[in-house]
PDB file of C-alpha atoms in Angstrom:
ATOM      1  CA  MET A   1     194.032 136.266  14.361  1.00 44.00           C
ATOM      2  CA  THR A   2     196.504 138.452  16.121  1.00 52.00           C
ATOM      3  CA  PRO A   3     196.497 139.742  19.741  1.00 49.00           C
ATOM      4  CA  GLU A   4     195.257 143.020  18.156  1.00 64.00           C
ATOM      5  CA  THR A   5     192.165 141.484  16.653  1.00 60.00           C
ATOM      6  CA  ALA A   6     190.229 138.509  17.894  1.00 60.00           C
ATOM      7  CA  THR A   7     186.761 137.013  17.377  1.00 59.00           C
ATOM      8  CA  ALA A   8     185.343 134.317  19.460  1.00 58.00           C
ATOM      9  CA  LEU A   9     182.135 132.478  18.790  1.00 54.00           C
ATOM     10  CA  HIS A  10     181.102 130.779  22.052  1.00 63.00           C
ATOM     11  CA  SER A  11     177.724 129.808  20.941  1.00 81.00           C
ATOM     12  CA  ASP A  12     175.385 130.284  17.975  1.00 87.00           C
ATOM     13  CA  ALA A  13     173.682 132.985  19.943  1.00 94.00           C
ATOM     14  CA  GLU A  14     176.679 135.096  21.084  1.00 95.00           C
ATOM     15  CA  LEU A  15     179.483 137.062  19.481  1.00 96.00           C
ATOM     16  CA  TYR A  16     182.707 138.181  21.162  1.00 96.00           C
ATOM     17  CA  ILE A  17     185.234 140.578  19.467  1.00 97.00           C
ATOM     18  CA  SER A  18     188.295 142.090  20.806  1.00 97.00           C
ATOM     19  CA  ARG A  19     190.406 144.839  19.341  1.00 97.00           C
ATOM     20  CA  LEU A  20     193.416 146.878  20.436  1.00 98.00           C
ATOM     21  CA  PHE A  21     193.256 150.534  19.252  1.00 98.00           C
ATOM     22  CA  ASP A  22     196.329 152.638  19.103  1.00 96.00           C
ATOM     23  CA  ALA A  23     194.399 155.530  20.832  1.00 97.00           C
ATOM     24  CA  PRO A  24     193.679 156.574  24.461  1.00 97.00           C
ATOM     25  CA  ARG A  25     190.568 155.137  25.939  1.00 97.00           C
ATOM     26  CA  ALA A  26     188.875 158.596  26.348  1.00 97.00           C
ATOM     27  CA  LEU A  27     189.241 159.100  22.600  1.00 97.00           C
ATOM     28  CA  VAL A  28     187.747 155.729  21.720  1.00 98.00           C
ATOM     29  CA  PHE A  29     184.873 156.373  24.004  1.00 98.00           C
ATOM     30  CA  GLU A  30     184.326 159.856  22.475  1.00 97.00           C
ATOM     31  CA  ALA A  31     184.213 158.274  19.008  1.00 98.00           C
ATOM     32  CA  TRP A  32     181.408 155.990  20.109  1.00 98.00           C
ATOM     33  CA  THR A  33     179.472 158.665  21.983  1.00 97.00           C
ATOM     34  CA  LYS A  34     179.683 161.897  20.071  1.00 95.00           C
ATOM     35  CA  ALA A  35     177.304 162.400  17.053  1.00 91.00           C
ATOM     36  CA  GLU A  36     179.799 164.171  14.960  1.00 92.00           C
ATOM     37  CA  HIS A  37     182.049 161.022  15.074  1.00 96.00           C
ATOM     38  CA  ILE A  38     179.622 158.152  15.042  1.00 94.00           C
ATOM     39  CA  SER A  39     178.231 158.872  11.461  1.00 93.00           C
ATOM     40  CA  ARG A  40     181.889 159.061  10.096  1.00 95.00           C
ATOM     41  CA  TRP A  41     182.851 155.284  11.004  1.00 97.00           C
ATOM     42  CA  SER A  42     180.074 153.384  12.593  1.00 96.00           C
ATOM     43  CA  CYS A  43     178.941 151.173   9.625  1.00 96.00           C
ATOM     44  CA  PRO A  44     180.487 148.486   7.416  1.00 95.00           C
ATOM     45  CA  THR A  45     182.902 149.263   4.635  1.00 93.00           C
ATOM     46  CA  GLY A  46     181.176 150.965   1.721  1.00 95.00           C
ATOM     47  CA  PHE A  47     178.132 151.900   3.659  1.00 96.00           C
ATOM     48  CA  THR A  48     177.104 155.394   4.677  1.00 96.00           C
ATOM     49  CA  ILE A  49     174.878 156.741   7.396  1.00 96.00           C
ATOM     50  CA  PRO A  50     172.511 159.274   5.783  1.00 96.00           C
ATOM     51  CA  HIS A  51     170.513 159.632   9.075  1.00 95.00           C
ATOM     52  CA  SER A  52     171.262 159.136  12.754  1.00 95.00           C
ATOM     53  CA  GLU A  53     169.655 160.565  15.834  1.00 96.00           C
ATOM     54  CA  GLY A  54     169.572 159.745  19.451  1.00 95.00           C
ATOM     55  CA  ASP A  55     170.364 160.679  23.026  1.00 97.00           C
ATOM     56  CA  ILE A  56     173.501 158.865  24.181  1.00 96.00           C
ATOM     57  CA  ARG A  57     173.026 158.415  27.894  1.00 97.00           C
ATOM     58  CA  THR A  58     171.841 155.726  30.304  1.00 98.00           C
ATOM     59  CA  GLY A  59     168.161 155.495  29.403  1.00 98.00           C
ATOM     60  CA  GLY A  60     168.616 157.202  26.093  1.00 98.00           C
ATOM     61  CA  TRP A  61     167.934 155.954  22.524  1.00 98.00           C
ATOM     62  CA  PHE A  62     169.184 155.891  18.984  1.00 97.00           C
ATOM     63  CA  LYS A  63     167.687 155.315  15.399  1.00 97.00           C
ATOM     64  CA  THR A  64     170.110 155.077  12.467  1.00 97.00           C
ATOM     65  CA  CYS A  65     169.868 154.307   8.757  1.00 97.00           C
ATOM     66  CA  MET A  66     172.767 152.550   7.040  1.00 97.00           C
ATOM     67  CA  ARG A  67     172.822 152.896   3.214  1.00 97.00           C
ATOM     68  CA  SER A  68     174.410 150.015   1.343  1.00 97.00           C
ATOM     69  CA  PRO A  69     176.680 150.621  -1.698  1.00 96.00           C
ATOM     70  CA  GLU A  70     173.720 149.499  -3.822  1.00 97.00           C
ATOM     71  CA  GLY A  71     171.496 152.202  -2.221  1.00 97.00           C
ATOM     72  CA  GLU A  72     169.440 149.888   0.053  1.00 97.00           C
ATOM     73  CA  GLU A  73     168.620 151.479   3.393  1.00 97.00           C
ATOM     74  CA  HIS A  74     168.791 149.400   6.609  1.00 97.00           C
ATOM     75  CA  TRP A  75     167.257 150.948   9.738  1.00 98.00           C
ATOM     76  CA  LEU A  76     168.087 150.026  13.235  1.00 98.00           C
ATOM     77  CA  SER A  77     167.346 151.350  16.638  1.00 98.00           C
ATOM     78  CA  GLY A  78     167.785 150.679  20.271  1.00 98.00           C
ATOM     79  CA  THR A  79     168.131 152.019  23.798  1.00 98.00           C
ATOM     80  CA  TYR A  80     171.125 152.714  25.960  1.00 98.00           C
ATOM     81  CA  ARG A  81     171.016 150.623  29.034  1.00 98.00           C
ATOM     82  CA  GLU A  82     174.319 151.954  30.417  1.00 98.00           C
ATOM     83  CA  VAL A  83     176.755 154.743  29.443  1.00 98.00           C
ATOM     84  CA  THR A  84     179.657 154.841  31.772  1.00 98.00           C
ATOM     85  CA  PRO A  85     182.386 157.172  30.571  1.00 98.00           C
ATOM     86  CA  PRO A  86     185.079 156.189  29.572  1.00 97.00           C
ATOM     87  CA  GLU A  87     184.764 152.539  30.038  1.00 98.00           C
ATOM     88  CA  ARG A  88     181.358 150.919  29.105  1.00 98.00           C
ATOM     89  CA  LEU A  89     178.377 151.130  26.855  1.00 98.00           C
ATOM     90  CA  VAL A  90     175.467 148.763  26.891  1.00 98.00           C
ATOM     91  CA  PHE A  91     172.729 149.106  24.337  1.00 98.00           C
ATOM     92  CA  THR A  92     170.051 147.186  22.543  1.00 98.00           C
ATOM     93  CA  HIS A  93     170.115 146.670  18.804  1.00 98.00           C
ATOM     94  CA  ALA A  94     167.209 145.879  16.515  1.00 98.00           C
ATOM     95  CA  TRP A  95     166.925 145.925  12.800  1.00 98.00           C
ATOM     96  CA  HIS A  96     163.713 147.221  11.444  1.00 98.00           C
ATOM     97  CA  ASP A  97     161.489 145.364   8.915  1.00 96.00           C
ATOM     98  CA  GLU A  98     160.073 146.897   5.701  1.00 93.00           C
ATOM     99  CA  SER A  99     157.122 148.528   7.638  1.00 95.00           C
ATOM    100  CA  GLY A 100     159.677 150.292  10.061  1.00 95.00           C
ATOM    101  CA  LYS A 101     158.964 147.980  12.930  1.00 97.00           C
ATOM    102  CA  PRO A 102     162.010 146.773  15.127  1.00 97.00           C
ATOM    103  CA  GLY A 103     162.617 143.059  14.846  1.00 97.00           C
ATOM    104  CA  HIS A 104     164.508 140.714  17.122  1.00 97.00           C
ATOM    105  CA  GLU A 105     166.605 142.678  19.759  1.00 98.00           C
ATOM    106  CA  THR A 106     170.111 141.860  20.899  1.00 98.00           C
ATOM    107  CA  VAL A 107     172.143 143.496  23.496  1.00 98.00           C
ATOM    108  CA  VAL A 108     175.589 144.962  22.738  1.00 98.00           C
ATOM    109  CA  THR A 109     178.201 145.515  25.458  1.00 98.00           C
ATOM    110  CA  ILE A 110     181.335 147.572  24.724  1.00 98.00           C
ATOM    111  CA  LYS A 111     184.081 147.558  27.192  1.00 98.00           C
ATOM    112  CA  LEU A 112     187.077 149.790  26.956  1.00 98.00           C
ATOM    113  CA  ARG A 113     190.336 149.161  28.965  1.00 98.00           C
ATOM    114  CA  GLU A 114     193.607 150.977  28.848  1.00 97.00           C
ATOM    115  CA  GLU A 115     196.489 148.774  27.836  1.00 96.00           C
ATOM    116  CA  GLY A 116     200.011 150.051  27.572  1.00 92.00           C
ATOM    117  CA  GLY A 117     198.870 153.452  26.338  1.00 90.00           C
ATOM    118  CA  ARG A 118     196.405 152.031  23.887  1.00 97.00           C
ATOM    119  CA  THR A 119     192.816 150.790  24.282  1.00 98.00           C
ATOM    120  CA  ARG A 120     191.528 147.197  24.291  1.00 98.00           C
ATOM    121  CA  LEU A 121     187.864 147.202  23.154  1.00 98.00           C
ATOM    122  CA  THR A 122     185.778 144.028  23.849  1.00 98.00           C
ATOM    123  CA  LEU A 123     182.396 143.670  22.068  1.00 98.00           C
ATOM    124  CA  HIS A 124     179.800 141.160  23.261  1.00 97.00           C
ATOM    125  CA  GLN A 125     176.454 140.828  21.386  1.00 98.00           C
ATOM    126  CA  ALA A 126     173.680 138.466  22.408  1.00 97.00           C
ATOM    127  CA  PHE A 127     171.352 136.651  21.920  1.00 97.00           C
ATOM    128  CA  PHE A 128     171.036 136.024  18.258  1.00 96.00           C
ATOM    129  CA  ALA A 129     168.076 134.264  16.734  1.00 95.00           C
ATOM    130  CA  SER A 130     170.263 132.248  14.446  1.00 94.00           C
ATOM    131  CA  ARG A 131     173.922 131.452  13.633  1.00 93.00           C
ATOM    132  CA  ALA A 132     173.521 133.201  10.319  1.00 95.00           C
ATOM    133  CA  SER A 133     172.481 136.428  12.083  1.00 95.00           C
ATOM    134  CA  ARG A 134     175.460 136.056  14.398  1.00 95.00           C
ATOM    135  CA  ASP A 135     177.814 135.558  11.476  1.00 94.00           C
ATOM    136  CA  GLY A 136     176.452 138.496   9.586  1.00 95.00           C
ATOM    137  CA  HIS A 137     177.048 140.711  12.632  1.00 96.00           C
ATOM    138  CA  GLU A 138     180.462 139.322  13.045  1.00 95.00           C
ATOM    139  CA  GLY A 139     181.504 140.468   9.501  1.00 95.00           C
ATOM    140  CA  GLY A 140     179.615 143.847   9.882  1.00 96.00           C
ATOM    141  CA  TRP A 141     181.108 144.553  13.273  1.00 97.00           C
ATOM    142  CA  ASN A 142     184.806 143.664  12.188  1.00 97.00           C
ATOM    143  CA  GLU A 143     184.437 145.907   9.210  1.00 97.00           C
ATOM    144  CA  THR A 144     182.936 148.758  11.393  1.00 97.00           C
ATOM    145  CA  LEU A 145     185.895 148.376  13.873  1.00 98.00           C
ATOM    146  CA  ASP A 146     188.332 148.467  10.897  1.00 97.00           C
ATOM    147  CA  ASN A 147     186.696 151.831  10.019  1.00 97.00           C
ATOM    148  CA  LEU A 148     187.123 152.943  13.661  1.00 98.00           C
ATOM    149  CA  ALA A 149     190.719 152.095  13.638  1.00 97.00           C
ATOM    150  CA  ALA A 150     191.230 154.255  10.440  1.00 97.00           C
ATOM    151  CA  TYR A 151     189.185 157.091  11.781  1.00 97.00           C
ATOM    152  CA  LEU A 152     190.730 157.480  15.319  1.00 97.00           C
ATOM    153  CA  PRO A 153     194.068 159.077  14.000  1.00 97.00           C
ATOM    154  CA  THR A 154     191.911 161.778  12.251  1.00 96.00           C
ATOM    155  CA  ILE A 155     190.482 162.994  15.604  1.00 95.00           C
ATOM    156  CA  ALA A 156     193.517 162.295  17.903  1.00 86.00           C
ATOM    157  CA  GLY A 157     194.777 165.941  17.761  1.00 75.00           C
ATOM    158  CA  GLY A 158     191.264 167.431  18.251  1.00 57.00           C
TER     159      GLY A 158
END
């Protein structure tokens, strides 16, 4: 791992990821909070987001469908516990079962800090029901953050 990318697994139930993005903090926050941006990067590599809706504010909500390269749909939803521009997002995250009912809920905390003209993002997600679930999210988040890194330059001038 480099200083630009780090993953720390402190327990079976928690995930920590840190990334350094070559973009201003306000732009990174905008990518996380504007609907026109979220669906362009916020899924693992090869996945698409055919449906996304929500109200991104403290007390707001979201519901999203991620479609795998094989065409499988994975629905998730949550509520925004905290939206503090341009530095912090806290939201719940729950995958839906086949009947559309949300399952085990985790809490995701995103912190953004200016660092030498770039932005240090730290992600914490807890508490997972199993190590396998945590590990699956680690891979998914790292691919998603790779997509964010590639997407940010496309909106930097806008």
